[in-house]
Coordinates of C-alpha atoms in Angstrom, one line a residue:
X1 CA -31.4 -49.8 -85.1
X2 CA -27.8 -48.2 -85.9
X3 CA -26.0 -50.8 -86.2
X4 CA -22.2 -50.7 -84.9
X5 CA -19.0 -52.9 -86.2
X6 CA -16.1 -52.9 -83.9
X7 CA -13.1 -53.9 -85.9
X8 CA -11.1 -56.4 -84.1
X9 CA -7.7 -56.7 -85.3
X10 CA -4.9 -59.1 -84.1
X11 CA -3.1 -58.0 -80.8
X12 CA -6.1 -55.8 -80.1
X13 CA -6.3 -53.9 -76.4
X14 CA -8.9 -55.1 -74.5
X15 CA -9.8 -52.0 -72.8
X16 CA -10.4 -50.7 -76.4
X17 CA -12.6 -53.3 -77.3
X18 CA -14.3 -52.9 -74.6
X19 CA -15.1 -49.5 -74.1
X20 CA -17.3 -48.9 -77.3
X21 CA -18.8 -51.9 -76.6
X22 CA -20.0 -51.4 -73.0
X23 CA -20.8 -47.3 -73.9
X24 CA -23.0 -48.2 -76.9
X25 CA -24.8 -51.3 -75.2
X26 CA -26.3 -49.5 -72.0
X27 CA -27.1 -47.0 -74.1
X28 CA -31.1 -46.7 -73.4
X29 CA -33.9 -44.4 -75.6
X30 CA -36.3 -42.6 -73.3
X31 CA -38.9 -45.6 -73.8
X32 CA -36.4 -47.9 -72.4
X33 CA -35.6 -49.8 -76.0
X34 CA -32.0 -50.1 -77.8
X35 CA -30.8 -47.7 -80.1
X36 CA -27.9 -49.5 -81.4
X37 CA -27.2 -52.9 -82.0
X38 CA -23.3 -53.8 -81.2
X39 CA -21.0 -56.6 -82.5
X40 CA -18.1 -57.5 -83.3
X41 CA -16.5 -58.5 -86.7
X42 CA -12.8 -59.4 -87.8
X43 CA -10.3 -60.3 -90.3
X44 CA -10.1 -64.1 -89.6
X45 CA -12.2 -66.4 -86.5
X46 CA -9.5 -66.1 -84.2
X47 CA -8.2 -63.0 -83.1
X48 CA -5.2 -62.8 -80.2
X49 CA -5.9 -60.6 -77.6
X50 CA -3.6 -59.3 -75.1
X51 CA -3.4 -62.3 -72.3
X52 CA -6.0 -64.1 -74.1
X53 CA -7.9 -65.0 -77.2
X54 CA -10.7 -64.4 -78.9
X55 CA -13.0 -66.4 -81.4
X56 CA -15.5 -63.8 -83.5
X57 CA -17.8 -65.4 -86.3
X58 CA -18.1 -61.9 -88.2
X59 CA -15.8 -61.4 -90.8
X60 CA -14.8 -57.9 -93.0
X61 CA -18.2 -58.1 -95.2
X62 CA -20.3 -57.1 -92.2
X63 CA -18.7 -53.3 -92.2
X64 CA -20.5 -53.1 -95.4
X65 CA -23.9 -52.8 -93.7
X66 CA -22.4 -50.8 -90.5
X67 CA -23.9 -47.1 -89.7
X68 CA -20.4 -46.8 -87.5
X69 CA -17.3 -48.5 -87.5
X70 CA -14.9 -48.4 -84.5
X71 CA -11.0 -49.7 -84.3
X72 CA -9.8 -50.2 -81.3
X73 CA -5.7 -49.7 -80.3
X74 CA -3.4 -52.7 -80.8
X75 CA -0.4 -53.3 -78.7
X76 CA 3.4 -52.1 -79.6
X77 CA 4.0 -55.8 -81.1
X78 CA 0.7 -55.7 -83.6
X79 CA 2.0 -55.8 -87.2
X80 CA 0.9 -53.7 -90.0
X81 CA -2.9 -54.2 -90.9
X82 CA -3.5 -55.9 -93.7
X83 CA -4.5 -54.7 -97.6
X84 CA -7.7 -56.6 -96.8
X85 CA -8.7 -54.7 -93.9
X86 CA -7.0 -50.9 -95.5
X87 CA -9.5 -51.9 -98.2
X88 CA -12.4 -52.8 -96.4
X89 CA -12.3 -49.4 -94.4
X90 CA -11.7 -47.4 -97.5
X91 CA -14.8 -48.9 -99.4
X92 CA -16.8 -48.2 -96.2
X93 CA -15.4 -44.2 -96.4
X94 CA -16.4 -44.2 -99.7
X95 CA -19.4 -45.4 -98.8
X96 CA -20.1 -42.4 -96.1
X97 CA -20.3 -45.0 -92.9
X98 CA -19.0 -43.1 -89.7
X99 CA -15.9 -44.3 -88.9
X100 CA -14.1 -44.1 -85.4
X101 CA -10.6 -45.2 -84.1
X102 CA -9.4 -45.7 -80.5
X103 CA -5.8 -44.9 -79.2
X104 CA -3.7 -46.2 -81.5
X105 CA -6.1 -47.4 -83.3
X106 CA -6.0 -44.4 -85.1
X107 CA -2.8 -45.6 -87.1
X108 CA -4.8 -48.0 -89.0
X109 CA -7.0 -45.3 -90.0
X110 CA -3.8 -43.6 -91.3
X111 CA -2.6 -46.5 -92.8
X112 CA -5.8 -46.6 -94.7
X113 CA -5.5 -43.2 -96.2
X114 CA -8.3 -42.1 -94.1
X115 CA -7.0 -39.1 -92.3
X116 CA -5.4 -37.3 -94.9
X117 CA -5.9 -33.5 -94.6
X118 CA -7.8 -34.0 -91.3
X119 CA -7.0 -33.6 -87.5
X120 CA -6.9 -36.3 -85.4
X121 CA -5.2 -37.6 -82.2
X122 CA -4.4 -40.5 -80.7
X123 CA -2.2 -41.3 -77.4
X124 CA -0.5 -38.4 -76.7
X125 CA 2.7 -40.9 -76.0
X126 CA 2.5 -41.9 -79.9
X127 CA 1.2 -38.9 -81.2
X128 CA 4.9 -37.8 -82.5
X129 CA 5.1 -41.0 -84.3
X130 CA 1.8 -40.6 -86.0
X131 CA 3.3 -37.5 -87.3
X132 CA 6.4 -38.6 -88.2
X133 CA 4.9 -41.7 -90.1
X134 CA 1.8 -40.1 -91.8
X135 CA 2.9 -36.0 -92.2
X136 CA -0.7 -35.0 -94.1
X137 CA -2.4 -35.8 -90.8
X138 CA -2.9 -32.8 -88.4
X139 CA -1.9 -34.7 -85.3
X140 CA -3.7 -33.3 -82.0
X141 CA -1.8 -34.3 -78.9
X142 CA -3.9 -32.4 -76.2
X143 CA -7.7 -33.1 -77.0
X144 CA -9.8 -36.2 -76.0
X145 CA -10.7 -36.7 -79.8
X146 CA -11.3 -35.4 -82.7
X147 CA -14.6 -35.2 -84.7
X148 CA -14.1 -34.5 -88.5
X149 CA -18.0 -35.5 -89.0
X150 CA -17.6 -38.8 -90.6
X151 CA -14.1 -39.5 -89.0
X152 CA -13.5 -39.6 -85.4
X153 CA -10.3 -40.0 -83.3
X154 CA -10.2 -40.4 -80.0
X155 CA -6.6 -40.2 -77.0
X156 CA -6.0 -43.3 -74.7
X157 CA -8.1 -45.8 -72.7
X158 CA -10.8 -43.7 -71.4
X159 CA -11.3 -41.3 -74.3
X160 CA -13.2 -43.5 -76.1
X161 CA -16.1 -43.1 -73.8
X162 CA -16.2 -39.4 -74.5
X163 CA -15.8 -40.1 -78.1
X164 CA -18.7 -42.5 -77.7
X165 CA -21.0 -39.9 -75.6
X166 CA -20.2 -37.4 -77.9
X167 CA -21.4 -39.5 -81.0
X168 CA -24.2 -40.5 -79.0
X169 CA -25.4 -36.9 -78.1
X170 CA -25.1 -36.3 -81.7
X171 CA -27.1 -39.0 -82.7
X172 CA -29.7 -38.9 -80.3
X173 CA -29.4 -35.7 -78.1
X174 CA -28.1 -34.8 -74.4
X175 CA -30.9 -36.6 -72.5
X176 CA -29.8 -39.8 -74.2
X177 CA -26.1 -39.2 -73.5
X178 CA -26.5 -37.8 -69.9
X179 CA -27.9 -41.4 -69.2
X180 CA -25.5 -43.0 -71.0
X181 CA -22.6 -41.3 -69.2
X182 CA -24.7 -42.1 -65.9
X183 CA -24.4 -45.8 -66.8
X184 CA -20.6 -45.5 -67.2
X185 CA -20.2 -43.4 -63.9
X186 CA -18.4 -40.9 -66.1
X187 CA -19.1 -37.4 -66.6
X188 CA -20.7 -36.4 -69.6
X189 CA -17.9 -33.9 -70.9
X190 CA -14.7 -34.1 -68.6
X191 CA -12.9 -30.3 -68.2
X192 CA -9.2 -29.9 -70.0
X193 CA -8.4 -32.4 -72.5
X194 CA -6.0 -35.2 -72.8
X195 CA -3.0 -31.9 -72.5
X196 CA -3.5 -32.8 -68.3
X197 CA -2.2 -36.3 -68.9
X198 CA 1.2 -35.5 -70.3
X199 CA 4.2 -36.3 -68.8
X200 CA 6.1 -32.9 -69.3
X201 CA 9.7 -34.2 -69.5
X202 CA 12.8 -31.9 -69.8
X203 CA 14.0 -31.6 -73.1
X204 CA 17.0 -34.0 -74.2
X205 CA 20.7 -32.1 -73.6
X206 CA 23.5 -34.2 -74.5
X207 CA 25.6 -35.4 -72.2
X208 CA 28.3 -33.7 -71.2
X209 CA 27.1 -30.2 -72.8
X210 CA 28.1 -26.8 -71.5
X211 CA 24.0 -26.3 -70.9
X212 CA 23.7 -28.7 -68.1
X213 CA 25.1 -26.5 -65.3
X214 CA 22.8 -24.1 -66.2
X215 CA 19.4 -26.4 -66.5
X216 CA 20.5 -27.4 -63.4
X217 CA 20.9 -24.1 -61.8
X218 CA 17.4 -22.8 -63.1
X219 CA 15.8 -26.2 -61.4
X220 CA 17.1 -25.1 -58.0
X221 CA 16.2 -21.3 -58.4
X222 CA 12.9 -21.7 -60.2
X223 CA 11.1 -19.3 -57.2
X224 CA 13.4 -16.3 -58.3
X225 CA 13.4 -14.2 -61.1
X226 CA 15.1 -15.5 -64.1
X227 CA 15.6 -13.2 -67.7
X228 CA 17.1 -14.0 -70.9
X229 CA 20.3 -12.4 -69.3
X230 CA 20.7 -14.1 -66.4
X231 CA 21.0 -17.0 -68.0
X232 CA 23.1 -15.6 -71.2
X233 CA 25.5 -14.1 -68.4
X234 CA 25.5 -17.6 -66.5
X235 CA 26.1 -19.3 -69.1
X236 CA 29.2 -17.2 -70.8
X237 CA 27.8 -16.1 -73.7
X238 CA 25.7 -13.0 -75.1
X239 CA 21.7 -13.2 -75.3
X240 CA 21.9 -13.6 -78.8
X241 CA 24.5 -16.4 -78.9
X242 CA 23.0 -17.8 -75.8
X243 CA 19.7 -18.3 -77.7
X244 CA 21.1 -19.6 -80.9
X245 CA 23.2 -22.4 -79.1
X246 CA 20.4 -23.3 -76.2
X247 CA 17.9 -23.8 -79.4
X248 CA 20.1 -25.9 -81.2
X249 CA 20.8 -28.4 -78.0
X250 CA 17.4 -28.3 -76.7
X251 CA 14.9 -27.6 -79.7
X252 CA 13.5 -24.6 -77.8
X253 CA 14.3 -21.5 -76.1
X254 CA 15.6 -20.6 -73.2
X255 CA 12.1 -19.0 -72.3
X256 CA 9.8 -21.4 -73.0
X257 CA 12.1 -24.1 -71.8
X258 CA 11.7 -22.1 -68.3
X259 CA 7.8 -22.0 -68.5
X260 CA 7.7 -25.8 -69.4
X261 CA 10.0 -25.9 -66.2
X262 CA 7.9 -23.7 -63.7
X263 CA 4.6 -26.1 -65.0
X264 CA 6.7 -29.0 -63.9
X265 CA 7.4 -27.7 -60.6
X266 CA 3.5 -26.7 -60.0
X267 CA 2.4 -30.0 -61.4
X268 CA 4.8 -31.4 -59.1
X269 CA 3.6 -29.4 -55.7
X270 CA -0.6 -29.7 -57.0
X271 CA 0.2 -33.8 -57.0
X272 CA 2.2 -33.7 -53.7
X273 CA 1.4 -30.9 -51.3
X274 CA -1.7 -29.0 -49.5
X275 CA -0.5 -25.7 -50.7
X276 CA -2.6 -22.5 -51.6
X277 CA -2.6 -22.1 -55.2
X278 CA -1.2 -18.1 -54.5
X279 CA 1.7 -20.4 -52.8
X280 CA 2.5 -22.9 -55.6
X281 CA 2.3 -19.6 -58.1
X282 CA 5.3 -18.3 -55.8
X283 CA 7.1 -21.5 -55.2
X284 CA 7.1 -22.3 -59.3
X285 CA 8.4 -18.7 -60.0
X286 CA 5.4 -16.9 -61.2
X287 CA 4.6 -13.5 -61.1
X288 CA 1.2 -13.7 -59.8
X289 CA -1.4 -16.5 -59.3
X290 CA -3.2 -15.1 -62.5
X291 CA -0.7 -15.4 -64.7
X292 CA 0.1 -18.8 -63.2
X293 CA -3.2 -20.4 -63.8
X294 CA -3.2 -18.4 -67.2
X295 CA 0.0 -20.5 -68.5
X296 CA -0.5 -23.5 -66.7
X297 CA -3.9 -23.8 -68.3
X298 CA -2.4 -23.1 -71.7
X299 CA 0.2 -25.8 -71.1
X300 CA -1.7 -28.3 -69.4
X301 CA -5.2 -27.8 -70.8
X302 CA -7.2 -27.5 -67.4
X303 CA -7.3 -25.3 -64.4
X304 CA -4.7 -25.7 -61.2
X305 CA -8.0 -26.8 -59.3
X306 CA -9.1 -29.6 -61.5
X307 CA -5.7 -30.8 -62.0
X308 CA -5.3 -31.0 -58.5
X309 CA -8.5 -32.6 -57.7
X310 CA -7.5 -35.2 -60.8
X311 CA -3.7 -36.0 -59.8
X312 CA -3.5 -35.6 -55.8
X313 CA -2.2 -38.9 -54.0
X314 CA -2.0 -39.0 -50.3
X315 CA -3.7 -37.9 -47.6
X316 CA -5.1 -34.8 -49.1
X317 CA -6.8 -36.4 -52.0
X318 CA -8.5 -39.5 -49.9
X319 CA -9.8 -36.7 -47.5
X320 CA -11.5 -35.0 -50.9
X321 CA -12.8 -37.8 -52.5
X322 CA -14.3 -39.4 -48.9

């Protein structure tokens, strides 16, 4: 049997835990037996969990005989792992066992020099952090996960079931997975990655700047047609200097921060309304539908239609999913 360590570190998230766990467990082989054998192991016997605790009789030596390891996300108030647990995972690297982190889990794999040179993602709300703390990883925001081969990454919460399917279907093929997935009542491979999730926010003008008028203004007349000039000539200022200063108070330009806008605004009516898609194109300000679900799947890493189906709330989306 493979066998699979889930590395349960202090302040771990239970849905973390959990996930792997479950996924690997009903995991059946044509003939009905188990492929892999699951447990947990652990740094010391008691582990604290978020709301409650945990007691684990495995300790660190048992990831020397794992075909996988798997670390789960710890909340904001975990400290740093430990040298212990930095050197365990290294000697198991070393050793070639597959190694997998969930969420923000991923950090410890950082932490343990295990990511160096490599993509890899994590939440896509501490994605900027992993970059900023450990620069020789290739951070990811928008994807699922991340499969270097013998290192895996996967986004929040419910990424690690496709991180799990896929290292299943690798393991054992797509028949295997397909019932897998079937067990979790997930799909085997979801469309768009974790880019759809994102909260798009506006980028950060200080207060009281010369720019805010202006954002402002291109909020309320997103429908129109807006050029580099228009907003130069709003704003005072020639294109060129309009640029220059709109980069340095925004960290973008004045284009881009207007398609990042218009994605908002669809985002906004797909959630909220039972408008065409030709209609939301028109209302967010783009030229034609094409070249509305062109960007928007660029920016949000799925199709108008599947976001839609994802992110609805009221009426319109209980009528579609009844």
């Amino acid at each position: 049997m493979h066998r699979v360590e889930i590395l349960v570190l202090d302040d771990v998230v239970p849905f973390d835990m959990a996930a792997p766990l479950q996924t690997f467990d009903w995991t059946r082989l044509p003939d009905g037996r188990r492929p892999y054998r699951v447990r947990l192991c652990a740094e010391s016997p008691e582990v604290r969990a978020e709301g409650f605790g945990l007691r684990i009789d495995r300790g660190l030596e048992a990831l020397e005989h794992a075909d996988t390891i798997i670390v789960p996300g710890r909340s904001e108030e975990a400290g740093p792992p430990s040298e212990r647990v930095l050197a365990a995972l290294r000697r198991a690297a070393a050793a070639g066992t597959r190694i997998a982190s969930v969420c923000v889990g991923a950090f410890v794999l950082a932490e343990a020099g295990l990511l160096d040179g490599l993509r890899a993602t994590t939440h896509w709300f501490a994605a900027g952090e992993l970059a900023r703390r450990h620069p020789r990883v290739r951070v990811r925001p928008d994807v699922l996960y991340v499969d270097n081969g013998q290192i895996l990454t996967s986004a929040g919460a419910a990424a690690a079931l496709d991180m799990c399917l896929h290292m299943i279907r690798r393991d054992l093929g797509s028949a295997v997975a397909a019932h897998a997935a079937r067990m979790c009542v997930v799909p085997l491979e979801r469309e768009g990655g974790q880019a759809q999730f994102i909260v798009h926010e506006r980028p950060p003008v200080p207060r009281g700047s010369a720019l805010e008028p202006l954002l402002e203004w291109i909020e309320e007349n997103l429908a129109g047609e807006i050029t580099l000039g228009d907003m130069a000539e709003r704003a005072g200022m020639s294109e060129r200097t309009f640029s220059r200063r709109f980069r340095e108070q925004t960290g973008t330009t004045p284009l881009q921060w207007l398609l990042r806008a218009r994605v908002r605004r669809a985002q906004y009516l797909l959630e909220n309304s039972d408008h065409s898609i030709e209609r939301i194109a028109r209302q967010a300000g783009f030229g034609s539908p094409t070249a509305f679900r062109e960007r928007f799947r660029r920016v949000a890493g799925t199709t108008p239609h599947a976001y839609r189906a994802a992110f609805q709330t009221g009426p319109e989306a209980a009528a579609a999913h009844s």
